[in-house]
PDB file of N, CA, C and O in Angstrom:
ATOM      1  N   GLN T   1      37.603  -0.124 -11.080  1.00  0.00           N
ATOM      2  CA  GLN T   1      36.443   0.679 -11.657  1.00  0.00           C
ATOM      3  C   GLN T   1      35.226  -0.230 -11.903  1.00  0.00           C
ATOM      4  O   GLN T   1      34.118   0.624 -11.676  1.00  0.00           O
ATOM      5  N   GLU T   2      35.133  -1.381 -12.231  1.00  0.00           N
ATOM      6  CA  GLU T   2      33.761  -2.034 -12.582  1.00  0.00           C
ATOM      7  C   GLU T   2      33.196  -2.171 -11.093  1.00  0.00           C
ATOM      8  O   GLU T   2      31.997  -1.970 -10.975  1.00  0.00           O
ATOM      9  N   SER T   3      33.966  -2.487  -9.999  1.00  0.00           N
ATOM     10  CA  SER T   3      33.559  -3.000  -8.827  1.00  0.00           C
ATOM     11  C   SER T   3      32.837  -1.622  -8.024  1.00  0.00           C
ATOM     12  O   SER T   3      31.812  -1.634  -7.753  1.00  0.00           O
ATOM     13  N   ARG T   4      33.242  -0.344  -8.427  1.00  0.00           N
ATOM     14  CA  ARG T   4      32.975   0.946  -7.823  1.00  0.00           C
ATOM     15  C   ARG T   4      31.583   0.956  -8.794  1.00  0.00           C
ATOM     16  O   ARG T   4      30.631   1.412  -7.947  1.00  0.00           O
ATOM     17  N   GLY T   5      31.463   0.822  -9.809  1.00  0.00           N
ATOM     18  CA  GLY T   5      30.109   0.763 -10.817  1.00  0.00           C
ATOM     19  C   GLY T   5      29.272  -0.066 -10.409  1.00  0.00           C
ATOM     20  O   GLY T   5      28.009   0.401 -10.029  1.00  0.00           O
ATOM     21  N   LEU T   6      29.346  -1.403  -9.805  1.00  0.00           N
ATOM     22  CA  LEU T   6      28.398  -2.187  -9.131  1.00  0.00           C
ATOM     23  C   LEU T   6      28.148  -1.647  -7.791  1.00  0.00           C
ATOM     24  O   LEU T   6      26.745  -1.742  -7.581  1.00  0.00           O
ATOM     25  N   GLY T   7      28.908  -1.137  -7.164  1.00  0.00           N
ATOM     26  CA  GLY T   7      28.549  -0.683  -5.805  1.00  0.00           C
ATOM     27  C   GLY T   7      27.480   0.467  -5.903  1.00  0.00           C
ATOM     28  O   GLY T   7      26.347   0.401  -5.478  1.00  0.00           O
ATOM     29  N   ASP T   8      27.595   1.311  -7.132  1.00  0.00           N
ATOM     30  CA  ASP T   8      26.700   2.722  -7.240  1.00  0.00           C
ATOM     31  C   ASP T   8      25.293   1.836  -7.690  1.00  0.00           C
ATOM     32  O   ASP T   8      24.104   2.372  -7.310  1.00  0.00           O
ATOM     33  N   VAL T   9      25.315   0.627  -8.513  1.00  0.00           N
ATOM     34  CA  VAL T   9      24.086   0.356  -8.759  1.00  0.00           C
ATOM     35  C   VAL T   9      23.335  -0.469  -7.497  1.00  0.00           C
ATOM     36  O   VAL T   9      22.272  -0.340  -7.393  1.00  0.00           O
ATOM     37  N   TYR T  10      24.086  -1.144  -6.664  1.00  0.00           N
ATOM     38  CA  TYR T  10      23.464  -1.750  -5.523  1.00  0.00           C
ATOM     39  C   TYR T  10      22.775  -0.465  -4.528  1.00  0.00           C
ATOM     40  O   TYR T  10      21.764  -0.681  -3.752  1.00  0.00           O
ATOM     41  N   LYS T  11      23.552   0.470  -4.552  1.00  0.00           N
ATOM     42  CA  LYS T  11      23.211   1.787  -3.692  1.00  0.00           C
ATOM     43  C   LYS T  11      21.703   2.277  -4.125  1.00  0.00           C
ATOM     44  O   LYS T  11      20.861   2.581  -3.650  1.00  0.00           O
ATOM     45  N   ARG T  12      21.760   2.336  -5.764  1.00  0.00           N
ATOM     46  CA  ARG T  12      20.578   2.870  -6.184  1.00  0.00           C
ATOM     47  C   ARG T  12      19.195   1.913  -5.937  1.00  0.00           C
ATOM     48  O   ARG T  12      18.430   2.167  -5.743  1.00  0.00           O
ATOM     49  N   GLN T  13      19.626   0.582  -6.211  1.00  0.00           N
ATOM     50  CA  GLN T  13      18.501  -0.225  -5.736  1.00  0.00           C
ATOM     51  C   GLN T  13      18.038  -0.464  -4.554  1.00  0.00           C
ATOM     52  O   GLN T  13      16.761  -0.579  -3.944  1.00  0.00           O
ATOM     53  N   GLU T  14      19.114  -0.171  -3.495  1.00  0.00           N
ATOM     54  CA  GLU T  14      18.818   0.001  -2.022  1.00  0.00           C
ATOM     55  C   GLU T  14      17.591   1.070  -1.671  1.00  0.00           C
ATOM     56  O   GLU T  14      16.782   1.159  -0.991  1.00  0.00           O
ATOM     57  N   LEU T  15      18.270   2.337  -2.309  1.00  0.00           N
ATOM     58  CA  LEU T  15      17.305   3.425  -2.138  1.00  0.00           C
ATOM     59  C   LEU T  15      15.803   3.345  -2.815  1.00  0.00           C
ATOM     60  O   LEU T  15      14.937   3.705  -2.246  1.00  0.00           O
ATOM     61  N   THR T  16      15.716   2.346  -4.049  1.00  0.00           N
ATOM     62  CA  THR T  16      14.518   2.164  -4.508  1.00  0.00           C
ATOM     63  C   THR T  16      13.688   1.330  -3.656  1.00  0.00           C
ATOM     64  O   THR T  16      12.226   1.447  -3.536  1.00  0.00           O
ATOM     65  N   LEU T  17      14.238   0.319  -2.969  1.00  0.00           N
ATOM     66  CA  LEU T  17      13.451  -0.538  -2.159  1.00  0.00           C
ATOM     67  C   LEU T  17      12.973   0.248  -0.905  1.00  0.00           C
ATOM     68  O   LEU T  17      11.916   0.189  -0.556  1.00  0.00           O
ATOM     69  N   LEU T  18      13.944   0.924  -0.592  1.00  0.00           N
ATOM     70  CA  LEU T  18      13.216   1.908   0.823  1.00  0.00           C
ATOM     71  C   LEU T  18      12.439   3.018   0.364  1.00  0.00           C
ATOM     72  O   LEU T  18      11.190   3.156   1.063  1.00  0.00           O
ATOM     73  N   ASP T  19      12.374   3.386  -0.855  1.00  0.00           N
ATOM     74  CA  ASP T  19      11.369   4.108  -1.382  1.00  0.00           C
ATOM     75  C   ASP T  19       9.748   3.383  -1.485  1.00  0.00           C
ATOM     76  O   ASP T  19       8.959   3.948  -1.244  1.00  0.00           O
ATOM     77  N   ILE T  20       9.984   2.130  -2.093  1.00  0.00           N
ATOM     78  CA  ILE T  20       9.032   1.497  -2.288  1.00  0.00           C
ATOM     79  C   ILE T  20       8.336   1.033  -0.986  1.00  0.00           C
ATOM     80  O   ILE T  20       7.038   0.890  -0.580  1.00  0.00           O
ATOM     81  N   SER T  21       8.991   0.840   0.133  1.00  0.00           N
ATOM     82  CA  SER T  21       8.789   0.278   1.635  1.00  0.00           C
ATOM     83  C   SER T  21       7.854   1.492   2.001  1.00  0.00           C
ATOM     84  O   SER T  21       6.772   1.501   2.845  1.00  0.00           O
ATOM     85  N   SER T  22       8.591   2.555   2.057  1.00  0.00           N
ATOM     86  CA  SER T  22       7.715   4.022   2.562  1.00  0.00           C
ATOM     87  C   SER T  22       6.600   4.313   1.841  1.00  0.00           C
ATOM     88  O   SER T  22       5.522   4.416   2.550  1.00  0.00           O
ATOM     89  N   ILE T  23       6.497   4.055   0.583  1.00  0.00           N
ATOM     90  CA  ILE T  23       4.939   4.315  -0.183  1.00  0.00           C
ATOM     91  C   ILE T  23       4.168   3.314   0.140  1.00  0.00           C
ATOM     92  O   ILE T  23       3.110   3.394   0.478  1.00  0.00           O
ATOM     93  N   SER T  24       4.652   1.922   0.197  1.00  0.00           N
ATOM     94  CA  SER T  24       3.735   0.916   0.658  1.00  0.00           C
ATOM     95  C   SER T  24       3.052   1.152   2.213  1.00  0.00           C
ATOM     96  O   SER T  24       2.096   1.152   2.396  1.00  0.00           O
ATOM     97  N   LEU T  25       3.938   1.694   3.009  1.00  0.00           N
ATOM     98  CA  LEU T  25       3.362   2.169   4.335  1.00  0.00           C
ATOM     99  C   LEU T  25       2.561   3.048   4.492  1.00  0.00           C
ATOM    100  O   LEU T  25       1.433   3.124   4.949  1.00  0.00           O
ATOM    101  N   LEU T  26       2.782   4.101   3.358  1.00  0.00           N
ATOM    102  CA  LEU T  26       1.776   5.269   3.221  1.00  0.00           C
ATOM    103  C   LEU T  26       0.587   4.837   2.964  1.00  0.00           C
ATOM    104  O   LEU T  26      -0.608   5.155   3.231  1.00  0.00           O
ATOM    105  N   VAL T  27       0.453   4.166   1.695  1.00  0.00           N
ATOM    106  CA  VAL T  27      -0.701   3.562   1.322  1.00  0.00           C
ATOM    107  C   VAL T  27      -1.519   2.873   2.117  1.00  0.00           C
ATOM    108  O   VAL T  27      -2.708   2.761   2.397  1.00  0.00           O
ATOM    109  N   LYS T  28      -0.520   1.846   2.903  1.00  0.00           N
ATOM    110  CA  LYS T  28      -1.482   0.990   3.724  1.00  0.00           C
ATOM    111  C   LYS T  28      -2.122   2.046   4.794  1.00  0.00           C
ATOM    112  O   LYS T  28      -3.199   1.643   5.489  1.00  0.00           O
ATOM    113  N   ASP T  29      -1.438   2.833   5.487  1.00  0.00           N
ATOM    114  CA  ASP T  29      -1.941   4.112   6.358  1.00  0.00           C
ATOM    115  C   ASP T  29      -3.194   4.251   5.937  1.00  0.00           C
ATOM    116  O   ASP T  29      -4.316   4.708   6.433  1.00  0.00           O
ATOM    117  N   ARG T  30      -3.264   5.096   4.582  1.00  0.00           N
ATOM    118  CA  ARG T  30      -4.177   5.646   4.062  1.00  0.00           C
ATOM    119  C   ARG T  30      -5.451   4.733   3.691  1.00  0.00           C
ATOM    120  O   ARG T  30      -6.701   5.158   4.132  1.00  0.00           O
ATOM    121  N   LEU T  31      -5.137   3.684   3.382  1.00  0.00           N
ATOM    122  CA  LEU T  31      -6.277   2.546   3.231  1.00  0.00           C
ATOM    123  C   LEU T  31      -6.807   2.395   4.556  1.00  0.00           C
ATOM    124  O   LEU T  31      -7.953   2.106   4.509  1.00  0.00           O
ATOM    125  N   ASN T  32      -6.036   2.086   5.442  1.00  0.00           N
ATOM    126  CA  ASN T  32      -6.636   1.749   6.786  1.00  0.00           C
ATOM    127  C   ASN T  32      -7.585   2.801   7.432  1.00  0.00           C
ATOM    128  O   ASN T  32      -8.577   2.578   7.711  1.00  0.00           O
ATOM    129  N   LYS T  33      -7.317   4.112   7.157  1.00  0.00           N
ATOM    130  CA  LYS T  33      -8.075   5.606   7.629  1.00  0.00           C
ATOM    131  C   LYS T  33      -9.361   5.110   6.817  1.00  0.00           C
ATOM    132  O   LYS T  33     -10.407   5.620   7.309  1.00  0.00           O
ATOM    133  N   GLU T  34      -9.507   4.960   5.416  1.00  0.00           N
ATOM    134  CA  GLU T  34     -10.414   5.078   4.666  1.00  0.00           C
ATOM    135  C   GLU T  34     -11.409   3.767   5.102  1.00  0.00           C
ATOM    136  O   GLU T  34     -12.443   3.968   5.241  1.00  0.00           O
ATOM    137  N   TYR T  35     -11.039   2.638   5.504  1.00  0.00           N
ATOM    138  CA  TYR T  35     -11.588   1.123   5.823  1.00  0.00           C
ATOM    139  C   TYR T  35     -12.269   1.797   7.127  1.00  0.00           C
ATOM    140  O   TYR T  35     -13.454   1.649   7.389  1.00  0.00           O
ATOM    141  N   TYR T  36     -11.540   2.526   8.209  1.00  0.00           N
ATOM    142  CA  TYR T  36     -12.144   2.834   9.330  1.00  0.00           C
ATOM    143  C   TYR T  36     -13.437   3.508   9.115  1.00  0.00           C
ATOM    144  O   TYR T  36     -14.301   3.366   9.716  1.00  0.00           O
ATOM    145  N   GLN T  37     -12.925   4.677   8.294  1.00  0.00           N
ATOM    146  CA  GLN T  37     -14.368   5.743   8.028  1.00  0.00           C
ATOM    147  C   GLN T  37     -15.460   4.892   7.413  1.00  0.00           C
ATOM    148  O   GLN T  37     -16.640   5.339   7.952  1.00  0.00           O
ATOM    149  N   LEU T  38     -15.206   4.117   6.424  1.00  0.00           N
ATOM    150  CA  LEU T  38     -16.323   3.476   5.823  1.00  0.00           C
ATOM    151  C   LEU T  38     -17.164   2.488   6.876  1.00  0.00           C
ATOM    152  O   LEU T  38     -18.361   2.339   6.848  1.00  0.00           O
ATOM    153  N   THR T  39     -16.221   1.711   7.676  1.00  0.00           N
ATOM    154  CA  THR T  39     -16.781   0.871   8.688  1.00  0.00           C
ATOM    155  C   THR T  39     -17.305   1.375   9.910  1.00  0.00           C
ATOM    156  O   THR T  39     -18.340   0.938  10.450  1.00  0.00           O
ATOM    157  N   GLN T  40     -16.720   2.496  10.409  1.00  0.00           N
ATOM    158  CA  GLN T  40     -16.858   2.532  11.728  1.00  0.00           C
ATOM    159  C   GLN T  40     -17.702   4.041  11.894  1.00  0.00           C
ATOM    160  O   GLN T  40     -18.653   4.322  12.657  1.00  0.00           O
ATOM    161  N   LYS T  41     -17.526   4.757  10.869  1.00  0.00           N
ATOM    162  CA  LYS T  41     -18.235   6.210  11.081  1.00  0.00           C
ATOM    163  C   LYS T  41     -19.545   5.878   9.876  1.00  0.00           C
ATOM    164  O   LYS T  41     -20.533   6.391  10.070  1.00  0.00           O
ATOM    165  N   GLN T  42     -19.222   5.459   9.051  1.00  0.00           N
ATOM    166  CA  GLN T  42     -20.604   5.343   8.109  1.00  0.00           C
ATOM    167  C   GLN T  42     -21.448   3.653   8.206  1.00  0.00           C
ATOM    168  O   GLN T  42     -22.433   3.763   7.371  1.00  0.00           O
ATOM    169  N   GLY T  43     -20.790   2.996   8.744  1.00  0.00           N
ATOM    170  CA  GLY T  43     -21.487   1.844   9.018  1.00  0.00           C
ATOM    171  C   GLY T  43     -21.565   0.388   8.255  1.00  0.00           C
ATOM    172  O   GLY T  43     -22.447  -0.225   8.150  1.00  0.00           O
ATOM    173  N   TYR T  44     -20.567   0.941   6.841  1.00  0.00           N
ATOM    174  CA  TYR T  44     -20.593  -0.374   6.227  1.00  0.00           C
ATOM    175  C   TYR T  44     -20.140  -1.387   6.599  1.00  0.00           C
ATOM    176  O   TYR T  44     -19.279  -1.492   7.260  1.00  0.00           O
ATOM    177  N   LYS T  45     -20.506  -2.730   6.309  1.00  0.00           N
ATOM    178  CA  LYS T  45     -19.868  -4.124   6.530  1.00  0.00           C
ATOM    179  C   LYS T  45     -18.568  -4.043   6.026  1.00  0.00           C
ATOM    180  O   LYS T  45     -18.229  -3.576   5.102  1.00  0.00           O
ATOM    181  N   ARG T  46     -17.863  -4.926   6.320  1.00  0.00           N
ATOM    182  CA  ARG T  46     -16.442  -5.135   5.845  1.00  0.00           C
ATOM    183  C   ARG T  46     -16.237  -5.553   4.404  1.00  0.00           C
ATOM    184  O   ARG T  46     -15.682  -5.087   3.507  1.00  0.00           O
ATOM    185  N   SER T  47     -17.410  -6.357   4.012  1.00  0.00           N
ATOM    186  CA  SER T  47     -17.248  -6.871   2.592  1.00  0.00           C
ATOM    187  C   SER T  47     -17.894  -5.645   1.557  1.00  0.00           C
ATOM    188  O   SER T  47     -16.827  -5.699   0.783  1.00  0.00           O
ATOM    189  N   VAL T  48     -18.568  -4.822   2.124  1.00  0.00           N
ATOM    190  CA  VAL T  48     -19.084  -3.554   1.436  1.00  0.00           C
ATOM    191  C   VAL T  48     -17.940  -2.521   1.213  1.00  0.00           C
ATOM    192  O   VAL T  48     -17.483  -2.109   0.311  1.00  0.00           O
ATOM    193  N   ALA T  49     -17.329  -2.329   2.393  1.00  0.00           N
ATOM    194  CA  ALA T  49     -16.130  -1.437   2.613  1.00  0.00           C
ATOM    195  C   ALA T  49     -14.998  -1.868   1.530  1.00  0.00           C
ATOM    196  O   ALA T  49     -14.443  -1.144   0.884  1.00  0.00           O
ATOM    197  N   VAL T  50     -14.792  -3.129   1.610  1.00  0.00           N
ATOM    198  CA  VAL T  50     -13.502  -3.960   0.686  1.00  0.00           C
ATOM    199  C   VAL T  50     -14.074  -3.361  -0.818  1.00  0.00           C
ATOM    200  O   VAL T  50     -13.218  -3.099  -1.598  1.00  0.00           O
ATOM    201  N   LYS T  51     -15.360  -3.901  -1.029  1.00  0.00           N
ATOM    202  CA  LYS T  51     -15.618  -3.607  -2.386  1.00  0.00           C
ATOM    203  C   LYS T  51     -15.674  -2.187  -2.786  1.00  0.00           C
ATOM    204  O   LYS T  51     -15.024  -1.768  -4.012  1.00  0.00           O
ATOM    205  N   ILE T  52     -15.809  -1.079  -2.094  1.00  0.00           N
ATOM    206  CA  ILE T  52     -15.788   0.238  -2.309  1.00  0.00           C
ATOM    207  C   ILE T  52     -14.319   0.663  -2.538  1.00  0.00           C
ATOM    208  O   ILE T  52     -14.004   1.248  -3.715  1.00  0.00           O
ATOM    209  N   LEU T  53     -13.285   0.071  -1.499  1.00  0.00           N
ATOM    210  CA  LEU T  53     -12.069   0.565  -1.643  1.00  0.00           C
ATOM    211  C   LEU T  53     -11.707  -0.163  -3.053  1.00  0.00           C
ATOM    212  O   LEU T  53     -10.525   0.468  -3.696  1.00  0.00           O
ATOM    213  N   SER T  54     -12.040  -1.248  -3.422  1.00  0.00           N
ATOM    214  CA  SER T  54     -11.396  -2.001  -4.653  1.00  0.00           C
ATOM    215  C   SER T  54     -11.770  -1.061  -5.678  1.00  0.00           C
ATOM    216  O   SER T  54     -10.841  -1.018  -6.662  1.00  0.00           O
ATOM    217  N   LYS T  55     -12.814  -0.576  -5.689  1.00  0.00           N
ATOM    218  CA  LYS T  55     -13.145   0.235  -6.798  1.00  0.00           C
ATOM    219  C   LYS T  55     -12.446   1.721  -6.901  1.00  0.00           C
ATOM    220  O   LYS T  55     -12.010   2.129  -7.971  1.00  0.00           O
ATOM    221  N   VAL T  56     -12.197   2.297  -5.802  1.00  0.00           N
ATOM    222  CA  VAL T  56     -11.583   3.358  -5.646  1.00  0.00           C
ATOM    223  C   VAL T  56      -9.985   3.228  -5.959  1.00  0.00           C
ATOM    224  O   VAL T  56      -9.478   4.144  -6.682  1.00  0.00           O
ATOM    225  N   TYR T  57      -9.620   2.316  -5.494  1.00  0.00           N
ATOM    226  CA  TYR T  57      -8.217   2.063  -5.972  1.00  0.00           C
ATOM    227  C   TYR T  57      -7.825   1.222  -7.096  1.00  0.00           C
ATOM    228  O   TYR T  57      -6.858   1.461  -7.846  1.00  0.00           O
ATOM    229  N   GLY T  58      -9.015   0.907  -7.629  1.00  0.00           N
ATOM    230  CA  GLY T  58      -8.608  -0.088  -8.837  1.00  0.00           C
ATOM    231  C   GLY T  58      -7.913  -1.272  -8.940  1.00  0.00           C
ATOM    232  O   GLY T  58      -7.338  -1.835  -9.580  1.00  0.00           O
ATOM    233  N   TRP T  59      -7.976  -1.748  -7.594  1.00  0.00           N
ATOM    234  CA  TRP T  59      -7.122  -3.163  -7.049  1.00  0.00           C
ATOM    235  C   TRP T  59      -8.101  -4.138  -6.795  1.00  0.00           C
ATOM    236  O   TRP T  59      -9.488  -4.106  -6.638  1.00  0.00           O
ATOM    237  N   LYS T  60      -7.650  -5.417  -6.921  1.00  0.00           N
ATOM    238  CA  LYS T  60      -8.688  -6.644  -6.577  1.00  0.00           C
ATOM    239  C   LYS T  60      -9.031  -6.627  -5.107  1.00  0.00           C
ATOM    240  O   LYS T  60      -8.083  -6.068  -4.328  1.00  0.00           O
ATOM    241  N   LYS T  61      -9.995  -7.376  -4.658  1.00  0.00           N
ATOM    242  CA  LYS T  61     -10.368  -7.375  -3.353  1.00  0.00           C
ATOM    243  C   LYS T  61      -9.173  -8.012  -2.441  1.00  0.00           C
ATOM    244  O   LYS T  61      -9.004  -7.474  -1.470  1.00  0.00           O
ATOM    245  N   SER T  62      -8.980  -9.075  -3.026  1.00  0.00           N
ATOM    246  CA  SER T  62      -7.862  -9.777  -2.383  1.00  0.00           C
ATOM    247  C   SER T  62      -6.629  -8.799  -1.705  1.00  0.00           C
ATOM    248  O   SER T  62      -5.914  -8.970  -0.753  1.00  0.00           O
ATOM    249  N   THR T  63      -6.279  -7.956  -2.593  1.00  0.00           N
ATOM    250  CA  THR T  63      -5.158  -7.019  -2.555  1.00  0.00           C
ATOM    251  C   THR T  63      -5.544  -5.972  -1.423  1.00  0.00           C
ATOM    252  O   THR T  63      -4.723  -5.744  -0.427  1.00  0.00           O
ATOM    253  N   ILE T  64      -6.569  -5.613  -1.603  1.00  0.00           N
ATOM    254  CA  ILE T  64      -7.183  -4.373  -0.548  1.00  0.00           C
ATOM    255  C   ILE T  64      -7.244  -5.343   0.929  1.00  0.00           C
ATOM    256  O   ILE T  64      -6.780  -4.805   1.915  1.00  0.00           O
ATOM    257  N   GLU T  65      -7.643  -6.567   0.871  1.00  0.00           N
ATOM    258  CA  GLU T  65      -7.537  -7.233   2.244  1.00  0.00           C
ATOM    259  C   GLU T  65      -6.184  -7.416   2.692  1.00  0.00           C
ATOM    260  O   GLU T  65      -6.118  -7.616   3.944  1.00  0.00           O
ATOM    261  N   THR T  66      -5.365  -7.779   1.775  1.00  0.00           N
ATOM    262  CA  THR T  66      -4.038  -7.955   2.238  1.00  0.00           C
ATOM    263  C   THR T  66      -3.434  -6.672   2.874  1.00  0.00           C
ATOM    264  O   THR T  66      -2.740  -6.896   3.877  1.00  0.00           O
ATOM    265  N   TYR T  67      -3.761  -5.548   2.392  1.00  0.00           N
ATOM    266  CA  TYR T  67      -3.168  -4.340   2.973  1.00  0.00           C
ATOM    267  C   TYR T  67      -3.773  -4.005   4.228  1.00  0.00           C
ATOM    268  O   TYR T  67      -3.192  -3.252   4.906  1.00  0.00           O
ATOM    269  N   LEU T  68      -4.948  -4.674   4.533  1.00  0.00           N
ATOM    270  CA  LEU T  68      -5.629  -4.224   5.507  1.00  0.00           C
ATOM    271  C   LEU T  68      -5.139  -5.012   6.865  1.00  0.00           C
ATOM    272  O   LEU T  68      -5.794  -5.163   7.958  1.00  0.00           O
ATOM    273  N   LYS T  69      -4.463  -6.103   6.553  1.00  0.00           N
ATOM    274  CA  LYS T  69      -4.175  -7.076   7.593  1.00  0.00           C
ATOM    275  C   LYS T  69      -3.086  -6.375   8.582  1.00  0.00           C
ATOM    276  O   LYS T  69      -2.270  -5.654   8.245  1.00  0.00           O
TER     277      LYS T  69
END
């Protein structure tokens, strides 16, 4: 009985990790599109675009830069 209960816990954790991974990919894709828009379409330099995205997302610039890699 306990083993089956633990298995259920692991399954839930697995789904949660998959959900987090999917969300992370969606955010990265959106961030890259917004970065492209700012740099290529609107002509902002990288540092300015990162600063703008940092304010929009409420994240540190280093976090934005990590997602843009």
